[in-house]
Amino acid sequence: MKNICVIGSGYVGLVTATCFADLGNKVTTVDIDENKIAKLKEGVMPIYEPGLEELVERNVKADRLNFTTSYEEGLDDAEFVFICVGTPSAVDGEADLKYVRSAAETIAEKMDHPLIIINKSTVPVGTGDWVADIVNRVQTEAIDFAVVSCPEFLREGSAITDFMNPDRNVFGSTNREAAQKVADLYAALNAPAVITDIRTSEMIKYASNAFLATRISFINEISIICERLGADVTEVARGMGLDKRIGPHFLQAGVGYGGSCFPKDVKALANMALTHGMHPQLLNAVMDINDFQRKQIATKVRELLGGTVENKTIGILGIAFKANTDDIREAPALTIMRTLANQGANVKAYDPVAMENAEREIRGVTLADNAYDVAEDADVLVLLTDWNEFKQLDMARIKGMMREPLLVDGRNIYDPDAMRELGFVYRGVGRGYNGEGVANGHAAHEDMAPVAGD
Ligand code: UGA
C-alpha cells in the first residue's frame, strides 16, 4: 500500500486515481474545481466511462479513494504525486501548459516532505525538466524531490481495462531510483516497463499517438483510392492486418480521428518540430488527410442530394468522437454537422450518451430521442459514430420512415450489399462504387479500367 496524491479529476486523473485505489493504495484526488469535487463526493461522475462509477464507489466505500480541493490534504503523507491536468492546444497547436505550471507551483508551495512528482499529462518534450525548475524556484526551503515522466496510454471507453492490462508502461527520469519506484507502483500489472530518460519518455507518448494517427490517415488515404478504383478498404485492411508486421489495429477507415488526444498531440508534435527548425512533412500530411476525410462525408451527402443540401433534412447517427464515450471534443460529427447546417440543411442528430454535451455545444442542430426519430422524414441518413446500438437497427423500418433511401455509412458498419438489397442508395468509406446501385466489384466501367503506372 502506497500513499498517492493525484492532481486533476479529469479523464486521466480520475481513472488513474481509481485504479491505483483498486490496487490497494490510498489515493487522494485533488481538483480546484469545487463543483466537480462536490459531485464526486456524491458519487456523480464528471465523465462517462464504462465501469468507472462502480469502481469509484467501491474504493470510496473501502476508504482507499477520496476527493478534495485542498492540496495540503492531498499531499499529506503522500509519497507520490501525479500531475494529471489538461494540456489544451494553444495558438499554433502548441500545448498550453498553464495548468501544469500551476500544479507544479502549488505542489512546490505546499510540500513539506520529500516527494516523487509524476507527470502524466501529455506534455511537450522538455516539460519534465521545466517542472523540476519550477519546483526548485518556488520551494521556500529545499525539500528533496524527483520528477518522473509516466505517460498514459489509456483509451476513452476502455480506460479501466487499458490501465489494468497495459501493453507497457513507460517511466522517464534523470533519477533512476525514482523512476524505478514509480515502476514498482505498476508492478502488480505484470506489463513490460520501459525505464528511460525523461525526454525520451515524453517523446514515446507523442510518437505513439502520432503513429496511430498516421495509420488512420494512411488507411483513410487508401480508402479514397479504393473508392475510385472499385476496391473495398475494409477487406484491404483485413488483408493487410493479417501480416504480423502490420497488425490489424487502427486500420479502420472512416470519418477521421477525433477526440481530445490525437488531433491535439499530432499538432503539438508538428509544432515542436517546426519551432526547432524542422519541416514535419508526414505529420502535416496526416492532419491534412484527416481534415479531408471529414469534408468527404459532407461532399458525399451533397452528391447524393444532387448537388445541394439546402432545405434537405439530414439525420445524423452518432455525435461522440468514437463509441463508448460521451466525449465530443474534436468529434468529426461536429465539423460535418456544422458544414451541412451552414449550407442550409436541417440537421437532426442522436447519440446514445453524448446528448448532454451536444446540447451544451451545438447550435442549429435538432437533437432527436433515438435513431428512428432521426430517420423520420430524413432525406439522407449519415452514420458518424460506430455505436453498437446502430449496428442492428431495423433498417427496413428506417428506410420506410425516410423521405429518400439515402445512406452514408461513415464507419462502414453496414453490409453494402444488404443495404442495397433493402433499397438503400449506400455510400460507405472506401467501398468502391461506381454509379447508382452498382455494388462493389459488380460492374465494370471505363473509369475503373486498370491504369498502367507511368
Ligand atoms: C488515444 C490513444 O489510443 C491512447 O493510447 C492514448 O492514451 C489517448 O489517445 C491519449 O493520448 O490520451 P482515445 O483518444 O481515447 O485514445 O481514442 P482512440 O480509440 O485511440 O481513437 C481515436 C480516434 O481515432 C477516434 O476518433 C476513433 O474513431 C479514430 N479511429 C481509431 C479510427 O478512425 N480508425 C481506427 O482504426 C481507430
Coordinates of C-alpha atoms and ligand atoms in Angstrom, one line a residue:
M1 CA 0.0 0.0 0.0
K2 CA 1.4 3.4 -1.0
N3 CA 0.0 6.8 -0.3
I4 CA -0.7 8.6 -3.6
C5 CA -2.0 12.1 -4.5
V6 CA -3.5 12.7 -7.9
I7 CA -3.8 16.3 -9.1
G8 CA -6.7 16.6 -11.6
S9 CA -10.0 14.7 -11.7
G10 CA -10.5 14.7 -15.5
Y11 CA -10.3 11.7 -17.6
V12 CA -6.7 10.6 -16.9
G13 CA -6.7 11.7 -13.2
L14 CA -9.9 10.0 -12.2
V15 CA -9.1 6.7 -13.9
T16 CA -5.5 6.7 -12.6
A17 CA -6.6 7.5 -9.0
T18 CA -9.4 5.0 -9.0
C19 CA -7.3 2.2 -10.5
F20 CA -4.5 2.8 -8.1
A21 CA -7.0 2.7 -5.2
D22 CA -8.4 -0.5 -6.5
L23 CA -4.9 -2.0 -6.5
G24 CA -4.9 -1.4 -2.7
N25 CA -3.3 2.0 -2.4
K26 CA -4.6 5.0 -0.5
V27 CA -5.3 7.7 -3.1
T28 CA -6.5 11.3 -2.7
T29 CA -7.6 13.2 -5.8
V30 CA -7.2 17.0 -5.7
D31 CA -9.1 19.3 -8.1
I32 CA -9.5 23.0 -7.8
D33 CA -13.0 22.7 -9.3
E34 CA -15.2 22.7 -6.2
N35 CA -18.3 21.7 -8.1
K36 CA -16.6 18.6 -9.6
I37 CA -15.2 17.5 -6.2
A38 CA -18.6 18.0 -4.5
K39 CA -20.3 15.9 -7.2
L40 CA -17.6 13.2 -7.0
K41 CA -18.2 13.0 -3.3
E42 CA -21.8 12.3 -4.0
G43 CA -20.8 9.6 -6.5
V44 CA -21.6 11.7 -9.6
M45 CA -19.1 11.1 -12.4
P46 CA -17.9 14.1 -14.4
I47 CA -17.4 11.9 -17.5
Y48 CA -19.0 8.8 -18.9
E49 CA -16.6 5.8 -18.8
P50 CA -17.9 2.2 -18.7
G51 CA -17.3 0.7 -15.2
L52 CA -15.8 3.8 -13.6
E53 CA -18.7 4.7 -11.4
E54 CA -18.9 1.3 -9.7
L55 CA -15.1 1.3 -9.2
V56 CA -15.1 4.7 -7.6
E57 CA -18.0 3.7 -5.4
R58 CA -16.3 0.6 -4.2
N59 CA -13.0 2.3 -3.4
V60 CA -14.6 5.3 -1.7
K61 CA -16.5 2.8 0.5
A62 CA -13.3 1.0 1.3
D63 CA -11.8 4.3 2.3
R64 CA -9.0 3.9 -0.3
L65 CA -10.1 6.8 -2.5
N66 CA -11.2 10.3 -1.6
F67 CA -11.6 13.7 -3.1
T68 CA -10.6 17.2 -2.0
T69 CA -10.0 20.7 -3.2
S70 CA -7.1 21.0 -0.8
Y71 CA -3.5 20.4 -1.9
E72 CA -2.4 20.2 1.8
E73 CA -4.9 17.4 2.4
G74 CA -3.8 15.6 -0.8
L75 CA -0.1 15.9 -0.2
D76 CA -0.3 14.9 3.4
D77 CA 1.7 11.7 3.8
A78 CA 1.8 11.2 0.1
E79 CA 5.0 9.6 -1.4
F80 CA 3.9 10.1 -5.0
V81 CA 2.0 13.0 -6.6
F82 CA 0.7 12.5 -10.1
I83 CA 0.1 15.6 -12.2
C84 CA -2.9 14.7 -14.5
V85 CA -4.2 18.1 -15.6
G86 CA -5.3 19.2 -19.0
T87 CA -2.9 20.4 -21.7
P88 CA -5.2 22.0 -24.3
S89 CA -4.0 23.3 -27.6
A90 CA -2.8 26.9 -27.6
V91 CA -2.3 29.0 -30.7
D92 CA -0.4 27.2 -33.5
G93 CA -1.1 23.8 -31.8
E94 CA 1.5 24.4 -29.1
A95 CA 0.4 22.7 -25.9
D96 CA -0.9 25.1 -23.3
L97 CA 0.9 24.3 -20.0
K98 CA -0.8 26.8 -17.7
Y99 CA -2.4 24.0 -15.7
V100 CA 0.8 22.0 -15.4
R101 CA 2.6 25.2 -14.3
S102 CA 0.0 26.0 -11.7
A103 CA 0.0 22.4 -10.3
A104 CA 3.8 22.3 -10.1
E105 CA 3.9 25.7 -8.3
T106 CA 1.2 24.7 -5.8
I107 CA 3.0 21.4 -5.1
A108 CA 6.2 23.3 -4.5
E109 CA 4.5 25.7 -2.2
K110 CA 2.6 23.1 -0.2
M111 CA 5.1 20.2 0.0
D112 CA 6.6 19.6 3.5
H113 CA 8.3 16.3 2.9
P114 CA 10.2 14.6 0.0
L115 CA 8.0 13.7 -3.0
I116 CA 8.2 11.9 -6.3
I117 CA 6.3 14.2 -8.8
I118 CA 5.0 12.3 -11.8
N119 CA 3.9 13.9 -15.0
K120 CA 1.1 12.0 -16.5
S121 CA -0.4 14.9 -18.6
T122 CA 0.7 14.8 -22.2
V123 CA 3.4 17.5 -22.2
P124 CA 6.0 18.7 -24.8
V125 CA 9.4 17.2 -24.7
G126 CA 11.4 19.1 -22.0
T127 CA 8.4 19.7 -19.7
G128 CA 9.7 17.4 -17.0
D129 CA 12.9 19.5 -16.7
W130 CA 10.8 22.6 -16.7
V131 CA 8.6 21.3 -13.9
A132 CA 11.8 20.5 -11.9
D133 CA 12.9 24.1 -12.4
I134 CA 9.6 25.5 -11.3
V135 CA 9.6 23.4 -8.1
N136 CA 13.2 24.4 -7.3
R137 CA 12.4 28.0 -7.9
V138 CA 9.1 28.1 -5.9
Q139 CA 10.2 26.0 -2.9
T140 CA 10.9 28.2 0.1
E141 CA 13.1 25.6 1.7
A142 CA 14.9 22.9 -0.2
I143 CA 13.0 19.6 0.2
D144 CA 14.1 16.6 -1.8
F145 CA 12.0 15.7 -4.9
A146 CA 12.3 13.9 -8.2
V147 CA 10.3 14.4 -11.4
V148 CA 9.3 11.3 -13.4
S149 CA 7.5 11.2 -16.7
C150 CA 4.9 8.4 -16.9
P151 CA 2.8 9.0 -20.0
E152 CA -0.7 7.5 -20.1
F153 CA -1.9 5.2 -22.9
L154 CA -5.5 4.8 -21.9
R155 CA -8.3 5.0 -24.5
E156 CA -11.6 6.6 -23.6
G157 CA -14.3 4.0 -23.4
S158 CA -11.9 1.2 -22.3
A159 CA -9.7 3.2 -19.9
I160 CA -10.0 0.9 -16.9
T161 CA -9.3 -2.3 -18.9
D162 CA -6.4 -0.4 -20.5
F163 CA -5.0 0.7 -17.1
M164 CA -5.2 -2.8 -15.7
N165 CA -3.9 -4.6 -18.8
P166 CA -1.3 -2.3 -20.3
D167 CA 1.0 -3.3 -23.2
R168 CA 3.8 -1.5 -21.5
N169 CA 4.4 1.3 -19.0
V170 CA 7.0 4.0 -19.6
F171 CA 9.0 5.8 -16.9
G172 CA 11.5 8.5 -17.6
S173 CA 13.6 10.4 -15.2
T174 CA 17.1 11.7 -14.5
N175 CA 16.7 9.9 -11.2
R176 CA 16.6 6.2 -12.0
E177 CA 15.8 5.2 -8.4
A178 CA 12.6 7.4 -8.5
A179 CA 11.7 6.0 -11.9
Q180 CA 12.0 2.5 -10.5
K181 CA 9.8 3.4 -7.5
V182 CA 7.1 4.6 -9.9
A183 CA 7.6 1.4 -12.0
D184 CA 7.0 -0.6 -8.8
L185 CA 3.6 1.0 -8.4
Y186 CA 2.6 -0.7 -11.6
A187 CA 4.5 -4.0 -10.9
A188 CA 1.2 -5.8 -10.0
L189 CA 0.0 -5.3 -13.6
N190 CA 2.8 -7.5 -15.0
A191 CA 3.5 -5.4 -18.0
P192 CA 6.9 -4.6 -19.5
A193 CA 8.4 -1.4 -18.0
V194 CA 10.4 0.9 -20.2
I195 CA 12.7 2.9 -18.0
T196 CA 14.4 5.7 -19.8
D197 CA 15.4 9.3 -19.6
I198 CA 12.7 11.9 -19.2
R199 CA 12.7 13.5 -22.7
T200 CA 12.7 10.1 -24.3
S201 CA 9.7 9.1 -22.2
E202 CA 7.9 12.3 -23.2
M203 CA 8.6 11.6 -26.8
I204 CA 7.4 8.0 -26.6
K205 CA 3.9 9.4 -25.8
Y206 CA 3.8 11.8 -28.8
A207 CA 5.4 9.3 -31.2
S208 CA 2.9 6.6 -30.2
N209 CA -0.2 8.8 -30.7
A210 CA 1.2 10.3 -33.9
F211 CA 2.0 6.8 -35.2
L212 CA -1.6 5.6 -34.5
A213 CA -3.0 8.8 -36.2
T214 CA -0.7 8.1 -39.1
R215 CA -2.1 4.6 -39.5
I216 CA -5.6 6.0 -39.5
S217 CA -4.7 8.7 -42.1
F218 CA -2.9 6.1 -44.2
I219 CA -5.9 3.8 -44.4
N220 CA -8.1 6.8 -45.0
E221 CA -6.0 7.8 -47.9
I222 CA -6.1 4.2 -49.2
S223 CA -9.9 4.4 -48.8
I224 CA -10.1 7.3 -51.2
I225 CA -8.1 5.4 -53.7
C226 CA -10.2 2.2 -53.1
E227 CA -13.3 4.1 -53.7
R228 CA -12.2 5.4 -57.1
L229 CA -10.8 2.1 -58.2
G230 CA -13.6 -0.2 -57.0
A231 CA -11.9 -1.9 -54.1
D232 CA -13.2 -2.4 -50.6
V233 CA -11.0 -0.8 -47.9
T234 CA -12.4 -3.0 -45.1
E235 CA -11.1 -6.1 -47.0
V236 CA -7.9 -4.3 -47.9
A237 CA -7.3 -3.5 -44.2
R238 CA -8.1 -7.1 -43.2
G239 CA -5.8 -8.5 -45.8
M240 CA -3.0 -6.1 -44.7
G241 CA -3.6 -6.5 -41.0
L242 CA -3.1 -10.3 -41.0
D243 CA 0.6 -9.6 -41.9
K244 CA 2.2 -9.8 -38.4
R245 CA 4.5 -6.9 -39.4
I246 CA 1.5 -4.7 -40.0
G247 CA -1.1 -5.9 -37.5
P248 CA -4.9 -5.3 -37.6
H249 CA -5.2 -2.3 -35.3
F250 CA -6.0 1.3 -36.2
L251 CA -6.7 0.4 -39.8
Q252 CA -10.4 1.3 -39.8
A253 CA -11.1 3.8 -42.5
G254 CA -13.9 6.3 -41.5
V255 CA -14.6 9.9 -40.8
G256 CA -11.1 10.6 -39.5
Y257 CA -9.7 10.6 -36.0
G258 CA -11.1 13.0 -33.3
G259 CA -11.1 13.3 -29.5
S260 CA -9.0 15.2 -27.0
C261 CA -5.7 13.4 -27.9
F262 CA -4.8 12.6 -31.5
P263 CA -5.7 16.0 -33.0
K264 CA -4.0 17.9 -30.2
D265 CA -0.9 15.7 -30.0
V266 CA -0.2 15.4 -33.7
K267 CA -0.5 19.2 -33.9
A268 CA 1.7 19.7 -30.9
L269 CA 4.4 17.3 -32.2
A270 CA 4.4 19.1 -35.6
N271 CA 4.7 22.3 -33.8
M272 CA 7.7 21.1 -31.7
A273 CA 9.4 20.1 -34.9
L274 CA 8.6 23.4 -36.6
T275 CA 9.8 25.5 -33.7
H276 CA 13.1 23.6 -33.8
G277 CA 13.6 24.3 -37.5
M278 CA 12.3 21.1 -38.9
H279 CA 9.6 20.5 -41.5
P280 CA 7.3 17.8 -40.2
Q281 CA 6.0 16.7 -43.7
L282 CA 4.5 13.4 -42.7
L283 CA 2.7 14.8 -39.7
N284 CA 1.3 17.7 -41.8
A285 CA 0.0 15.2 -44.3
V286 CA -1.6 13.1 -41.5
M287 CA -3.5 16.2 -40.4
D288 CA -4.5 17.3 -43.9
I289 CA -5.8 13.8 -44.7
N290 CA -7.8 13.9 -41.5
D291 CA -9.4 17.2 -42.4
F292 CA -10.2 16.0 -45.9
Q293 CA -11.8 12.8 -44.6
R294 CA -14.4 14.9 -42.7
K295 CA -15.0 17.1 -45.8
Q296 CA -15.5 14.0 -47.9
I297 CA -18.6 13.0 -45.9
A298 CA -20.3 16.3 -46.5
T299 CA -19.4 16.0 -50.2
K300 CA -20.9 12.6 -50.4
V301 CA -24.1 13.8 -48.8
R302 CA -24.2 16.8 -51.2
E303 CA -23.6 14.5 -54.2
L304 CA -26.4 12.1 -53.2
L305 CA -28.8 15.0 -53.0
G306 CA -27.9 16.2 -56.5
G307 CA -25.5 19.0 -55.6
T308 CA -27.2 20.9 -52.8
V309 CA -28.3 20.2 -49.2
E310 CA -30.4 23.3 -48.9
N311 CA -33.7 22.7 -47.1
K312 CA -32.9 18.9 -47.0
T313 CA -33.3 17.0 -43.8
I314 CA -30.1 15.2 -42.8
G315 CA -30.2 12.7 -40.0
I316 CA -27.0 12.1 -38.1
L317 CA -26.4 8.9 -36.1
G318 CA -23.7 9.4 -33.5
I319 CA -22.0 12.6 -32.3
A320 CA -19.3 11.3 -29.9
F321 CA -15.8 11.2 -31.4
K322 CA -16.0 7.4 -31.1
A323 CA -18.2 4.8 -29.5
N324 CA -18.5 4.2 -25.7
T325 CA -17.8 7.8 -24.7
D326 CA -19.8 10.9 -24.2
D327 CA -16.8 13.0 -25.4
I328 CA -17.5 15.3 -28.3
R329 CA -14.2 17.2 -28.3
E330 CA -12.9 17.4 -31.9
A331 CA -15.6 15.0 -32.9
P332 CA -15.8 14.7 -36.7
A333 CA -19.6 14.9 -36.3
L334 CA -19.3 18.5 -35.1
T335 CA -17.5 19.6 -38.2
I336 CA -19.7 17.6 -40.5
M337 CA -22.9 18.8 -38.9
R338 CA -21.7 22.5 -39.0
T339 CA -20.8 22.2 -42.6
L340 CA -24.1 20.8 -43.6
A341 CA -26.1 23.3 -41.4
N342 CA -24.1 26.2 -42.9
Q343 CA -25.0 25.0 -46.3
G344 CA -28.7 25.3 -45.5
A345 CA -29.5 21.7 -44.4
N346 CA -31.9 20.9 -41.5
V347 CA -29.7 18.7 -39.4
K348 CA -31.0 16.4 -36.7
A349 CA -28.9 14.1 -34.6
Y350 CA -28.9 11.5 -32.0
D351 CA -26.2 9.9 -29.8
P352 CA -26.7 7.2 -27.1
V353 CA -24.7 9.1 -24.4
A354 CA -23.3 12.4 -25.8
M355 CA -26.7 14.2 -25.9
E356 CA -26.0 16.3 -22.8
N357 CA -22.6 17.5 -24.1
A358 CA -24.1 18.0 -27.6
E359 CA -26.9 20.2 -26.1
R360 CA -24.3 22.4 -24.5
E361 CA -22.0 22.7 -27.5
I362 CA -24.1 22.5 -30.7
R363 CA -26.3 25.2 -32.1
G364 CA -28.6 24.9 -35.1
V365 CA -29.0 21.2 -34.9
T366 CA -32.2 19.4 -33.7
L367 CA -31.5 16.7 -31.2
A368 CA -33.7 13.6 -31.5
D369 CA -34.7 11.0 -29.0
N370 CA -33.4 7.9 -30.8
A371 CA -32.2 6.6 -34.1
Y372 CA -35.7 6.1 -35.5
D373 CA -36.6 9.7 -34.8
V374 CA -33.5 10.8 -36.7
A375 CA -34.6 8.7 -39.7
E376 CA -38.2 10.1 -39.7
D377 CA -38.6 12.2 -42.9
A378 CA -34.9 12.4 -43.4
D379 CA -33.6 12.8 -47.0
V380 CA -30.2 11.2 -46.0
L381 CA -29.1 9.3 -43.0
V382 CA -25.4 9.7 -42.1
L383 CA -23.7 7.3 -39.6
L384 CA -20.8 9.0 -37.9
T385 CA -20.1 7.0 -34.7
D386 CA -19.9 3.2 -34.6
W387 CA -22.1 2.7 -31.5
N388 CA -23.2 -0.9 -31.1
E389 CA -26.9 0.1 -30.9
F390 CA -26.6 1.4 -34.5
K391 CA -25.3 -1.9 -35.9
Q392 CA -28.5 -3.8 -35.7
L393 CA -31.2 -1.2 -36.2
D394 CA -34.3 -2.3 -38.1
M395 CA -33.1 -0.8 -41.4
A396 CA -36.2 -1.8 -43.3
R397 CA -38.2 0.2 -40.9
I398 CA -35.7 3.1 -41.1
K399 CA -36.0 3.0 -44.9
G400 CA -39.7 3.2 -44.7
M401 CA -39.6 6.2 -42.5
M402 CA -37.2 8.2 -44.7
R403 CA -38.2 10.6 -47.4
E404 CA -35.4 9.2 -49.6
P405 CA -33.5 6.0 -49.0
L406 CA -30.0 7.6 -49.0
L407 CA -27.5 6.2 -46.5
V408 CA -23.9 7.4 -45.8
D409 CA -22.1 5.0 -43.6
G410 CA -19.1 7.0 -42.2
R411 CA -17.8 4.0 -40.3
N412 CA -18.5 1.1 -42.7
I413 CA -20.7 -0.7 -40.1
Y414 CA -23.3 -1.9 -42.6
D415 CA -23.1 -4.5 -45.3
P416 CA -23.3 -2.6 -48.6
D417 CA -25.0 -5.4 -50.5
A418 CA -27.6 -6.0 -47.7
M419 CA -28.3 -2.2 -47.6
R420 CA -28.7 -2.1 -51.4
E421 CA -31.0 -5.1 -51.3
L422 CA -33.2 -3.2 -48.9
G423 CA -33.3 -0.5 -51.4
F424 CA -30.9 2.0 -49.9
V425 CA -28.5 4.0 -52.0
Y426 CA -25.5 3.2 -49.9
R427 CA -22.2 5.1 -49.6
G428 CA -19.5 3.8 -47.3
V429 CA -16.0 5.0 -46.9
G430 CA -13.6 3.4 -49.4
R431 CA -16.0 0.8 -50.5
G432 CA -15.8 1.2 -54.3
Y433 CA -19.0 2.1 -56.0
N434 CA -19.3 3.4 -59.5
G435 CA -22.6 4.9 -60.1
E436 CA -26.0 4.4 -58.6
G437 CA -26.8 0.9 -57.3
V438 CA -23.7 -0.8 -58.5
A439 CA -22.2 -2.7 -55.7
N440 CA -18.5 -3.1 -55.2
G441 CA -16.9 -5.1 -57.9
H442 CA -20.3 -6.0 -59.6
A443 CA -19.9 -3.8 -62.6
A444 CA -17.2 -2.8 -64.9
H445 CA -17.0 0.8 -66.0
E446 CA -14.4 2.5 -68.1
D447 CA -13.5 4.8 -65.1
M448 CA -12.4 1.6 -63.3
A449 CA -10.3 0.1 -66.1
P450 CA -6.8 -0.7 -64.9
V451 CA -4.4 2.0 -65.5
A452 CA -0.8 1.1 -66.1
G453 CA 1.7 3.0 -64.0
D454 CA 3.9 5.5 -65.8
Ligands
UGA1 C1 -5.9 7.7 -27.8 C2 -4.8 6.5 -27.7 O1 -5.4 5.4 -28.4 C3 -4.5 6.2 -26.3 O2 -3.5 5.2 -26.3 C4 -4.0 7.5 -25.6 O3 -3.7 7.3 -24.3 C5 -5.0 8.6 -25.7 O4 -5.3 8.8 -27.1 C6 -4.5 9.8 -25.1 O5 -3.5 10.3 -25.6 O6 -5.0 10.2 -24.0 P1 -8.5 7.9 -27.5 O7 -8.4 9.3 -28.0 O8 -9.3 7.6 -26.3 O9 -7.1 7.2 -27.2 O10 -9.2 7.1 -28.7 P2 -8.8 6.0 -29.8 O11 -9.5 4.8 -29.5 O12 -7.3 5.9 -30.0 O13 -9.4 6.7 -31.1 C7 -9.0 8.0 -31.5 C8 -9.8 8.4 -32.8 O14 -9.3 7.6 -33.9 C9 -11.3 8.2 -32.7 O15 -11.9 9.3 -33.3 C10 -11.5 6.9 -33.5 O16 -12.8 6.8 -34.0 C11 -10.5 7.0 -34.5 N1 -10.0 5.7 -35.1 C12 -9.4 4.8 -34.4 C13 -10.2 5.5 -36.5 O17 -10.8 6.3 -37.2 N2 -9.8 4.3 -37.0 C14 -9.2 3.4 -36.3 O18 -8.9 2.3 -36.8 C15 -9.0 3.6 -34.9

